[in-house]
mmCIF file with all atom_site columns, C-alpha atoms in Angstrom:
data_model
loop_
_atom_site.group_PDB
_atom_site.id
_atom_site.type_symbol
_atom_site.label_atom_id
_atom_site.label_alt_id
_atom_site.label_comp_id
_atom_site.label_asym_id
_atom_site.label_entity_id
_atom_site.label_seq_id
_atom_site.pdbx_PDB_ins_code
_atom_site.Cartn_x
_atom_site.Cartn_y
_atom_site.Cartn_z
_atom_site.occupancy
_atom_site.B_iso_or_equiv
_atom_site.pdbx_formal_charge
_atom_site.auth_seq_id
_atom_site.auth_comp_id
_atom_site.auth_asym_id
_atom_site.auth_atom_id
_atom_site.pdbx_PDB_model_num
ATOM 1   C CA . MET A 1 1   ? -9.379  7.908   5.396   1.00 81.00 ? 268 MET A CA 1
ATOM 2   C CA . GLY A 1 2   ? -11.804 6.450   2.523   1.00 91.00 ? 269 GLY A CA 1
ATOM 3   C CA . ILE A 1 3   ? -11.144 3.294   4.037   1.00 95.00 ? 270 ILE A CA 1
ATOM 4   C CA . ALA A 1 4   ? -12.338 4.114   7.400   1.00 96.00 ? 271 ALA A CA 1
ATOM 5   C CA . ALA A 1 5   ? -15.160 5.834   5.272   1.00 97.00 ? 272 ALA A CA 1
ATOM 6   C CA . VAL A 1 6   ? -15.697 2.106   3.750   1.00 98.00 ? 273 VAL A CA 1
ATOM 7   C CA . TYR A 1 7   ? -15.384 0.485   6.898   1.00 98.00 ? 274 TYR A CA 1
ATOM 8   C CA . ASP A 1 8   ? -18.002 2.766   8.771   1.00 98.00 ? 275 ASP A CA 1
ATOM 9   C CA . GLU A 1 9   ? -20.736 2.440   6.257   1.00 98.00 ? 276 GLU A CA 1
ATOM 10  C CA . LEU A 1 10  ? -20.360 -1.231  5.374   1.00 98.00 ? 277 LEU A CA 1
ATOM 11  C CA . SER A 1 11  ? -20.778 -1.686  9.482   1.00 98.00 ? 278 SER A CA 1
ATOM 12  C CA . VAL A 1 12  ? -23.809 0.126   9.338   1.00 98.00 ? 279 VAL A CA 1
ATOM 13  C CA . ARG A 1 13  ? -25.177 -1.766  6.508   1.00 98.00 ? 280 ARG A CA 1
ATOM 14  C CA . LEU A 1 14  ? -24.099 -5.139  7.916   1.00 98.00 ? 281 LEU A CA 1
ATOM 15  C CA . GLY A 1 15  ? -25.291 -3.958  11.344  1.00 98.00 ? 282 GLY A CA 1
ATOM 16  C CA . VAL A 1 16  ? -21.892 -5.430  12.979  1.00 97.00 ? 283 VAL A CA 1
ATOM 17  C CA . ALA A 1 17  ? -19.573 -2.652  15.059  1.00 97.00 ? 284 ALA A CA 1
ATOM 18  C CA . ILE A 1 18  ? -16.651 -2.583  12.794  1.00 98.00 ? 285 ILE A CA 1
ATOM 19  C CA . ASP A 1 19  ? -14.048 -0.448  14.729  1.00 98.00 ? 286 ASP A CA 1
ATOM 20  C CA . SER A 1 20  ? -12.138 1.154   11.282  1.00 98.00 ? 287 SER A CA 1
ATOM 21  C CA . ALA A 1 21  ? -9.700  3.294   13.669  1.00 96.00 ? 288 ALA A CA 1
ATOM 22  C CA . ALA A 1 22  ? -8.489  -0.313  14.651  1.00 96.00 ? 289 ALA A CA 1
ATOM 23  C CA . VAL A 1 23  ? -9.042  -1.427  11.182  1.00 97.00 ? 290 VAL A CA 1
ATOM 24  C CA . VAL A 1 24  ? -6.663  1.361   9.782   1.00 94.00 ? 291 VAL A CA 1
ATOM 25  C CA . THR A 1 25  ? -4.320  0.429   11.747  1.00 92.00 ? 292 THR A CA 1
ATOM 26  C CA . ARG A 1 26  ? -3.402  -2.459  10.023  1.00 91.00 ? 293 ARG A CA 1
ATOM 27  C CA . LEU A 1 27  ? -3.887  -2.167  6.643   1.00 92.00 ? 294 LEU A CA 1
ATOM 28  C CA . GLY A 1 28  ? -1.962  -4.199  4.047   1.00 90.00 ? 295 GLY A CA 1
ATOM 29  C CA . PRO A 1 29  ? -3.056  -7.896  4.288   1.00 92.00 ? 296 PRO A CA 1
ATOM 30  C CA . PRO A 1 30  ? -6.371  -8.736  2.165   1.00 94.00 ? 297 PRO A CA 1
ATOM 31  C CA . LEU A 1 31  ? -9.856  -7.846  2.568   1.00 96.00 ? 298 LEU A CA 1
ATOM 32  C CA . GLU A 1 32  ? -11.101 -11.082 3.334   1.00 97.00 ? 299 GLU A CA 1
ATOM 33  C CA . VAL A 1 33  ? -8.263  -11.395 6.341   1.00 96.00 ? 300 VAL A CA 1
ATOM 34  C CA . GLU A 1 34  ? -9.447  -8.627  8.047   1.00 97.00 ? 301 GLU A CA 1
ATOM 35  C CA . LEU A 1 35  ? -13.236 -8.640  7.837   1.00 98.00 ? 302 LEU A CA 1
ATOM 36  C CA . ALA A 1 36  ? -12.728 -11.974 9.903   1.00 98.00 ? 303 ALA A CA 1
ATOM 37  C CA . ASN A 1 37  ? -11.571 -10.190 12.462  1.00 98.00 ? 304 ASN A CA 1
ATOM 38  C CA . TRP A 1 38  ? -15.349 -9.005  12.249  1.00 98.00 ? 305 TRP A CA 1
ATOM 39  C CA . LEU A 1 39  ? -17.723 -11.355 11.165  1.00 98.00 ? 306 LEU A CA 1
ATOM 40  C CA . PRO A 1 40  ? -17.989 -15.101 10.651  1.00 98.00 ? 307 PRO A CA 1
ATOM 41  C CA . ALA A 1 41  ? -16.194 -16.882 8.347   1.00 98.00 ? 308 ALA A CA 1
ATOM 42  C CA . GLU A 1 42  ? -19.520 -18.002 6.368   1.00 98.00 ? 309 GLU A CA 1
ATOM 43  C CA . GLU A 1 43  ? -20.498 -13.499 5.801   1.00 98.00 ? 310 GLU A CA 1
ATOM 44  C CA . VAL A 1 44  ? -16.789 -12.885 4.758   1.00 98.00 ? 311 VAL A CA 1
ATOM 45  C CA . ALA A 1 45  ? -16.974 -13.435 0.819   1.00 98.00 ? 312 ALA A CA 1
ATOM 46  C CA . ALA A 1 46  ? -20.792 -11.511 0.634   1.00 98.00 ? 313 ALA A CA 1
ATOM 47  C CA . ALA A 1 47  ? -19.109 -8.626  3.304   1.00 98.00 ? 314 ALA A CA 1
ATOM 48  C CA . ALA A 1 48  ? -16.215 -8.326  0.822   1.00 98.00 ? 315 ALA A CA 1
ATOM 49  C CA . ASP A 1 49  ? -17.797 -8.226  -1.985  1.00 98.00 ? 316 ASP A CA 1
ATOM 50  C CA . LEU A 1 50  ? -20.789 -5.199  -0.582  1.00 98.00 ? 317 LEU A CA 1
ATOM 51  C CA . TYR A 1 51  ? -17.235 -3.550  0.464   1.00 98.00 ? 318 TYR A CA 1
ATOM 52  C CA . ARG A 1 52  ? -15.507 -3.742  -3.124  1.00 97.00 ? 319 ARG A CA 1
ATOM 53  C CA . GLU A 1 53  ? -19.355 -1.898  -4.143  1.00 97.00 ? 320 GLU A CA 1
ATOM 54  C CA . ILE A 1 54  ? -19.406 0.563   -2.438  1.00 98.00 ? 321 ILE A CA 1
ATOM 55  C CA . TYR A 1 55  ? -15.534 1.686   -2.097  1.00 97.00 ? 322 TYR A CA 1
ATOM 56  C CA . PRO A 1 56  ? -15.514 3.309   -5.262  1.00 97.00 ? 323 PRO A CA 1
ATOM 57  C CA . GLN A 1 57  ? -18.316 6.030   -4.704  1.00 97.00 ? 324 GLN A CA 1
ATOM 58  C CA . ILE A 1 58  ? -17.140 6.206   -0.557  1.00 97.00 ? 325 ILE A CA 1
ATOM 59  C CA . GLY A 1 59  ? -13.852 5.644   -0.267  1.00 96.00 ? 326 GLY A CA 1
ATOM 60  C CA . VAL A 1 60  ? -11.937 6.375   -3.170  1.00 95.00 ? 327 VAL A CA 1
ATOM 61  C CA . PRO A 1 61  ? -13.327 10.580  -3.199  1.00 95.00 ? 328 PRO A CA 1
ATOM 62  C CA . VAL A 1 62  ? -12.093 10.955  0.181   1.00 94.00 ? 329 VAL A CA 1
ATOM 63  C CA . HIS A 1 63  ? -8.603  9.739   -0.191  1.00 94.00 ? 330 HIS A CA 1
ATOM 64  C CA . THR A 1 64  ? -5.605  12.144  0.496   1.00 94.00 ? 331 THR A CA 1
ATOM 65  C CA . ALA A 1 65  ? -2.147  11.201  -0.289  1.00 96.00 ? 332 ALA A CA 1
ATOM 66  C CA . MET A 1 66  ? 0.794   10.418  2.166   1.00 95.00 ? 333 MET A CA 1
ATOM 67  C CA . ALA A 1 67  ? 2.845   13.475  2.773   1.00 97.00 ? 334 ALA A CA 1
ATOM 68  C CA . GLY A 1 68  ? 6.100   12.970  0.829   1.00 98.00 ? 335 GLY A CA 1
ATOM 69  C CA . ALA A 1 69  ? 4.356   10.990  -1.773  1.00 98.00 ? 336 ALA A CA 1
ATOM 70  C CA . TYR A 1 70  ? 4.055   13.357  -4.438  1.00 98.00 ? 337 TYR A CA 1
ATOM 71  C CA . GLU A 1 71  ? 7.832   14.399  -3.762  1.00 98.00 ? 338 GLU A CA 1
ATOM 72  C CA . ALA A 1 72  ? 9.203   10.718  -3.670  1.00 98.00 ? 339 ALA A CA 1
ATOM 73  C CA . ILE A 1 73  ? 7.425   10.071  -6.789  1.00 98.00 ? 340 ILE A CA 1
ATOM 74  C CA . GLU A 1 74  ? 9.315   13.008  -8.547  1.00 97.00 ? 341 GLU A CA 1
ATOM 75  C CA . ALA A 1 75  ? 12.652  11.983  -6.947  1.00 96.00 ? 342 ALA A CA 1
ATOM 76  C CA . VAL A 1 76  ? 12.280  8.882   -8.869  1.00 96.00 ? 343 VAL A CA 1
ATOM 77  C CA . ARG A 1 77  ? 11.182  10.669  -12.266 1.00 95.00 ? 344 ARG A CA 1
ATOM 78  C CA . ALA A 1 78  ? 13.917  13.168  -12.094 1.00 94.00 ? 345 ALA A CA 1
ATOM 79  C CA . GLY A 1 79  ? 16.426  9.898   -11.429 1.00 92.00 ? 346 GLY A CA 1
ATOM 80  C CA . GLY A 1 80  ? 15.218  8.413   -14.583 1.00 92.00 ? 347 GLY A CA 1
ATOM 81  C CA . GLY A 1 81  ? 13.088  6.046   -13.099 1.00 94.00 ? 348 GLY A CA 1
ATOM 82  C CA . ARG A 1 82  ? 9.418   4.625   -13.876 1.00 96.00 ? 349 ARG A CA 1
ATOM 83  C CA . VAL A 1 83  ? 7.420   3.832   -10.765 1.00 97.00 ? 350 VAL A CA 1
ATOM 84  C CA . ILE A 1 84  ? 4.582   1.047   -10.397 1.00 97.00 ? 351 ILE A CA 1
ATOM 85  C CA . VAL A 1 85  ? 2.385   0.739   -7.836  1.00 98.00 ? 352 VAL A CA 1
ATOM 86  C CA . VAL A 1 86  ? 1.734   -2.933  -6.290  1.00 98.00 ? 353 VAL A CA 1
ATOM 87  C CA . THR A 1 87  ? -1.222  -3.103  -4.032  1.00 96.00 ? 354 THR A CA 1
ATOM 88  C CA . GLY A 1 88  ? -3.400  -5.907  -2.290  1.00 94.00 ? 355 GLY A CA 1
ATOM 89  C CA . LYS A 1 89  ? -6.217  -3.309  -3.162  1.00 94.00 ? 356 LYS A CA 1
ATOM 90  C CA . ASN A 1 90  ? -8.098  -4.617  -6.496  1.00 95.00 ? 357 ASN A CA 1
ATOM 91  C CA . LEU A 1 91  ? -7.606  -2.906  -9.742  1.00 97.00 ? 358 LEU A CA 1
ATOM 92  C CA . ARG A 1 92  ? -10.108 -0.974  -10.408 1.00 97.00 ? 359 ARG A CA 1
ATOM 93  C CA . ASP A 1 93  ? -10.336 0.557   -6.887  1.00 96.00 ? 360 ASP A CA 1
ATOM 94  C CA . ALA A 1 94  ? -6.313  0.690   -7.169  1.00 96.00 ? 361 ALA A CA 1
ATOM 95  C CA . ILE A 1 95  ? -6.277  2.996   -10.495 1.00 98.00 ? 362 ILE A CA 1
ATOM 96  C CA . GLY A 1 96  ? -9.408  4.825   -9.214  1.00 96.00 ? 363 GLY A CA 1
ATOM 97  C CA . THR A 1 97  ? -7.369  5.930   -6.129  1.00 96.00 ? 364 THR A CA 1
ATOM 98  C CA . VAL A 1 98  ? -3.907  6.817   -7.958  1.00 98.00 ? 365 VAL A CA 1
ATOM 99  C CA . LYS A 1 99  ? -6.621  8.645   -10.458 1.00 97.00 ? 366 LYS A CA 1
ATOM 100 C CA . VAL A 1 100 ? -8.496  11.024  -7.623  1.00 97.00 ? 367 VAL A CA 1
ATOM 101 C CA . LEU A 1 101 ? -4.929  11.734  -6.258  1.00 97.00 ? 368 LEU A CA 1
ATOM 102 C CA . GLY A 1 102 ? -3.565  12.874  -9.624  1.00 97.00 ? 369 GLY A CA 1
ATOM 103 C CA . LEU A 1 103 ? -0.064  10.536  -9.205  1.00 98.00 ? 370 LEU A CA 1
ATOM 104 C CA . ALA A 1 104 ? 1.918   10.217  -11.747 1.00 96.00 ? 371 ALA A CA 1
ATOM 105 C CA . VAL A 1 105 ? 2.600   6.341   -11.586 1.00 98.00 ? 372 VAL A CA 1
ATOM 106 C CA . ASP A 1 106 ? 3.607   4.492   -15.130 1.00 97.00 ? 373 ASP A CA 1
ATOM 107 C CA . GLU A 1 107 ? 2.145   1.096   -13.982 1.00 96.00 ? 374 GLU A CA 1
ATOM 108 C CA . VAL A 1 108 ? -0.708  -0.380  -11.375 1.00 98.00 ? 375 VAL A CA 1
ATOM 109 C CA . VAL A 1 109 ? -0.996  -3.703  -10.420 1.00 98.00 ? 376 VAL A CA 1
ATOM 110 C CA . GLY A 1 110 ? -3.934  -4.535  -7.314  1.00 97.00 ? 377 GLY A CA 1
ATOM 111 C CA . SER A 1 111 ? -5.098  -8.192  -5.915  1.00 96.00 ? 378 SER A CA 1
ATOM 112 C CA . VAL A 1 112 ? -1.927  -9.530  -4.918  1.00 96.00 ? 379 VAL A CA 1
ATOM 113 C CA . PHE A 1 113 ? -0.171  -9.053  -1.225  1.00 96.00 ? 380 PHE A CA 1
ATOM 114 C CA . GLY A 1 114 ? 3.279   -10.068 0.210   1.00 96.00 ? 381 GLY A CA 1
ATOM 115 C CA . ALA A 1 115 ? 5.568   -11.835 -1.839  1.00 97.00 ? 382 ALA A CA 1
ATOM 116 C CA . ALA A 1 116 ? 2.649   -12.355 -4.576  1.00 97.00 ? 383 ALA A CA 1
ATOM 117 C CA . LYS A 1 117 ? 4.070   -8.691  -5.618  1.00 97.00 ? 384 LYS A CA 1
ATOM 118 C CA . GLY A 1 118 ? 6.929   -10.109 -6.209  1.00 97.00 ? 385 GLY A CA 1
ATOM 119 C CA . SER A 1 119 ? 6.321   -10.704 -10.079 1.00 96.00 ? 386 SER A CA 1
ATOM 120 C CA . ALA A 1 120 ? 4.790   -7.604  -10.911 1.00 96.00 ? 387 ALA A CA 1
ATOM 121 C CA . LEU A 1 121 ? 7.663   -5.868  -9.652  1.00 97.00 ? 388 LEU A CA 1
ATOM 122 C CA . ALA A 1 122 ? 10.550  -8.687  -11.259 1.00 97.00 ? 389 ALA A CA 1
ATOM 123 C CA . ARG A 1 123 ? 8.177   -7.637  -14.553 1.00 96.00 ? 390 ARG A CA 1
ATOM 124 C CA . PHE A 1 124 ? 8.938   -3.904  -14.179 1.00 95.00 ? 391 PHE A CA 1
ATOM 125 C CA . GLY A 1 125 ? 12.708  -4.271  -13.580 1.00 95.00 ? 392 GLY A CA 1
ATOM 126 C CA . ALA A 1 126 ? 12.360  -2.235  -9.849  1.00 96.00 ? 393 ALA A CA 1
ATOM 127 C CA . ALA A 1 127 ? 15.242  -1.306  -8.295  1.00 95.00 ? 394 ALA A CA 1
ATOM 128 C CA . ALA A 1 128 ? 13.681  -0.755  -5.045  1.00 96.00 ? 395 ALA A CA 1
ATOM 129 C CA . TYR A 1 129 ? 9.851   -1.430  -3.256  1.00 97.00 ? 396 TYR A CA 1
ATOM 130 C CA . VAL A 1 130 ? 8.467   0.372   -1.038  1.00 98.00 ? 397 VAL A CA 1
ATOM 131 C CA . GLY A 1 131 ? 5.890   -0.072  1.525   1.00 97.00 ? 398 GLY A CA 1
ATOM 132 C CA . ASP A 1 132 ? 5.004   0.206   5.305   1.00 95.00 ? 399 ASP A CA 1
ATOM 133 C CA . HIS A 1 133 ? 3.712   -3.806  5.805   1.00 95.00 ? 400 HIS A CA 1
ATOM 134 C CA . VAL A 1 134 ? 6.787   -6.913  7.006   1.00 96.00 ? 401 VAL A CA 1
ATOM 135 C CA . ALA A 1 135 ? 4.899   -8.473  3.787   1.00 97.00 ? 402 ALA A CA 1
ATOM 136 C CA . ASP A 1 136 ? 6.402   -5.734  1.658   1.00 97.00 ? 403 ASP A CA 1
ATOM 137 C CA . ILE A 1 137 ? 9.467   -7.002  2.880   1.00 98.00 ? 404 ILE A CA 1
ATOM 138 C CA . GLU A 1 138 ? 9.425   -10.051 1.343   1.00 97.00 ? 405 GLU A CA 1
ATOM 139 C CA . ALA A 1 139 ? 7.326   -8.887  -2.059  1.00 98.00 ? 406 ALA A CA 1
ATOM 140 C CA . ALA A 1 140 ? 10.540  -7.175  -2.658  1.00 98.00 ? 407 ALA A CA 1
ATOM 141 C CA . ARG A 1 141 ? 12.632  -9.807  -1.547  1.00 97.00 ? 408 ARG A CA 1
ATOM 142 C CA . ALA A 1 142 ? 10.748  -12.109 -3.846  1.00 98.00 ? 409 ALA A CA 1
ATOM 143 C CA . GLY A 1 143 ? 11.020  -9.133  -6.694  1.00 97.00 ? 410 GLY A CA 1
ATOM 144 C CA . GLY A 1 144 ? 14.946  -9.016  -6.203  1.00 96.00 ? 411 GLY A CA 1
ATOM 145 C CA . ALA A 1 145 ? 14.413  -5.306  -5.133  1.00 96.00 ? 412 ALA A CA 1
ATOM 146 C CA . VAL A 1 146 ? 16.044  -2.905  -2.391  1.00 96.00 ? 413 VAL A CA 1
ATOM 147 C CA . SER A 1 147 ? 13.401  -3.681  0.418   1.00 97.00 ? 414 SER A CA 1
ATOM 148 C CA . VAL A 1 148 ? 12.294  0.659   1.902   1.00 98.00 ? 415 VAL A CA 1
ATOM 149 C CA . ALA A 1 149 ? 10.061  -0.023  4.288   1.00 98.00 ? 416 ALA A CA 1
ATOM 150 C CA . VAL A 1 150 ? 8.384   3.219   5.490   1.00 98.00 ? 417 VAL A CA 1
ATOM 151 C CA . ALA A 1 151 ? 6.744   3.361   9.505   1.00 97.00 ? 418 ALA A CA 1
ATOM 152 C CA . THR A 1 152 ? 3.300   4.528   8.438   1.00 93.00 ? 419 THR A CA 1
ATOM 153 C CA . GLY A 1 153 ? 1.760   1.023   8.820   1.00 90.00 ? 420 GLY A CA 1
ATOM 154 C CA . PRO A 1 154 ? 1.669   -0.568  11.715  1.00 91.00 ? 421 PRO A CA 1
ATOM 155 C CA . TYR A 1 155 ? 5.023   -1.417  12.519  1.00 94.00 ? 422 TYR A CA 1
ATOM 156 C CA . THR A 1 156 ? 7.770   1.113   13.799  1.00 96.00 ? 423 THR A CA 1
ATOM 157 C CA . ALA A 1 157 ? 11.366  1.532   11.476  1.00 97.00 ? 424 ALA A CA 1
ATOM 158 C CA . GLY A 1 158 ? 12.700  -0.777  14.462  1.00 97.00 ? 425 GLY A CA 1
ATOM 159 C CA . GLU A 1 159 ? 10.591  -3.362  14.009  1.00 97.00 ? 426 GLU A CA 1
ATOM 160 C CA . LEU A 1 160 ? 10.485  -3.174  9.312   1.00 98.00 ? 427 LEU A CA 1
ATOM 161 C CA . ARG A 1 161 ? 14.637  -3.449  9.795   1.00 97.00 ? 428 ARG A CA 1
ATOM 162 C CA . GLU A 1 162 ? 14.047  -6.384  12.575  1.00 98.00 ? 429 GLU A CA 1
ATOM 163 C CA . HIS A 1 163 ? 12.040  -7.926  9.831   1.00 97.00 ? 430 HIS A CA 1
ATOM 164 C CA . GLY A 1 164 ? 15.009  -7.656  7.474   1.00 97.00 ? 431 GLY A CA 1
ATOM 165 C CA . ALA A 1 165 ? 14.104  -4.550  5.498   1.00 98.00 ? 432 ALA A CA 1
ATOM 166 C CA . ASP A 1 166 ? 17.026  -3.012  3.810   1.00 97.00 ? 433 ASP A CA 1
ATOM 167 C CA . VAL A 1 167 ? 16.102  0.535   4.422   1.00 97.00 ? 434 VAL A CA 1
ATOM 168 C CA . ALA A 1 168 ? 13.904  1.629   6.860   1.00 98.00 ? 435 ALA A CA 1
ATOM 169 C CA . LEU A 1 169 ? 12.012  5.221   6.904   1.00 98.00 ? 436 LEU A CA 1
ATOM 170 C CA . ALA A 1 170 ? 10.106  7.110   9.664   1.00 97.00 ? 437 ALA A CA 1
ATOM 171 C CA . ASN A 1 171 ? 7.899   8.377   7.166   1.00 97.00 ? 438 ASN A CA 1
ATOM 172 C CA . LEU A 1 172 ? 7.472   8.882   3.131   1.00 97.00 ? 439 LEU A CA 1
ATOM 173 C CA . THR A 1 173 ? 9.159   12.734  3.614   1.00 98.00 ? 440 THR A CA 1
ATOM 174 C CA . GLU A 1 174 ? 12.268  11.361  4.356   1.00 98.00 ? 441 GLU A CA 1
ATOM 175 C CA . PHE A 1 175 ? 12.595  9.250   1.152   1.00 98.00 ? 442 PHE A CA 1
ATOM 176 C CA . ALA A 1 176 ? 13.133  11.710  -1.816  1.00 97.00 ? 443 ALA A CA 1
ATOM 177 C CA . THR A 1 177 ? 16.320  12.821  0.265   1.00 96.00 ? 444 THR A CA 1
ATOM 178 C CA . TRP A 1 178 ? 17.564  8.383   1.101   1.00 96.00 ? 445 TRP A CA 1
ATOM 179 C CA . PHE A 1 179 ? 16.595  7.979   -2.664  1.00 96.00 ? 446 PHE A CA 1
ATOM 180 C CA . ALA A 1 180 ? 19.263  10.352  -4.026  1.00 92.00 ? 447 ALA A CA 1
ATOM 181 C CA . GLY A 1 181 ? 22.033  9.289   -2.106  1.00 92.00 ? 448 GLY A CA 1
ATOM 182 C CA . TRP A 1 182 ? 21.254  5.708   -2.789  1.00 93.00 ? 449 TRP A CA 1
ATOM 183 C CA . ARG A 1 183 ? 21.068  6.267   -6.867  1.00 74.00 ? 450 ARG A CA 1
ATOM 184 C CA . LYS A 1 184 ? 24.371  8.584   -6.430  1.00 63.00 ? 451 LYS A CA 1
ATOM 185 C CA . HIS A 1 185 ? 26.037  5.322   -4.202  1.00 60.00 ? 452 HIS A CA 1
ATOM 186 C CA . ASP A 1 186 ? 24.548  3.071   -7.326  1.00 60.00 ? 453 ASP A CA 1
ATOM 187 C CA . GLU A 1 187 ? 26.200  5.209   -10.312 1.00 52.00 ? 454 GLU A CA 1
ATOM 188 C CA . LEU A 1 188 ? 29.892  5.113   -8.393  1.00 39.00 ? 455 LEU A CA 1
ATOM 189 C CA . ARG A 1 189 ? 29.359  1.249   -8.733  1.00 36.00 ? 456 ARG A CA 1
#
């Protein structure tokens, strides 16, 4: 995974032990929040700058698409929808990652987390928002979208439901089937 590779390199360059395997189990919150687990507060900003400097060369090229990602996008497109990526990752790296993965999306919005994603979702007119963090449930609520939570991050499907997800999927490969049924239900109203 690209993010783990960048944290491993950051660990070497800073001379600080960072457990990238632990880091990737907590993806979602802003970079600075994670770095605060490994560094004194006064070193976090410089480490974040270094992370962002090396990410395009180390992280972006080794990313792989999550199982079901291409099929999820195709399902939305086949249903006449558009696709937006709204992420905490900075815009440059988010666009680079989308491009390397060949994801056919309409728009990318970066550097937003939690409910702050809501304005992008509302501006886009998103009907549903897919995420794997409880903060993505907040994002969907803030943007007026259905919260589709996928248990590929730090939470189980049950935990995501307990946090208020409208839909909780075990993984992204389940999305296309769910979406087809949801769209049919929506069309019947």
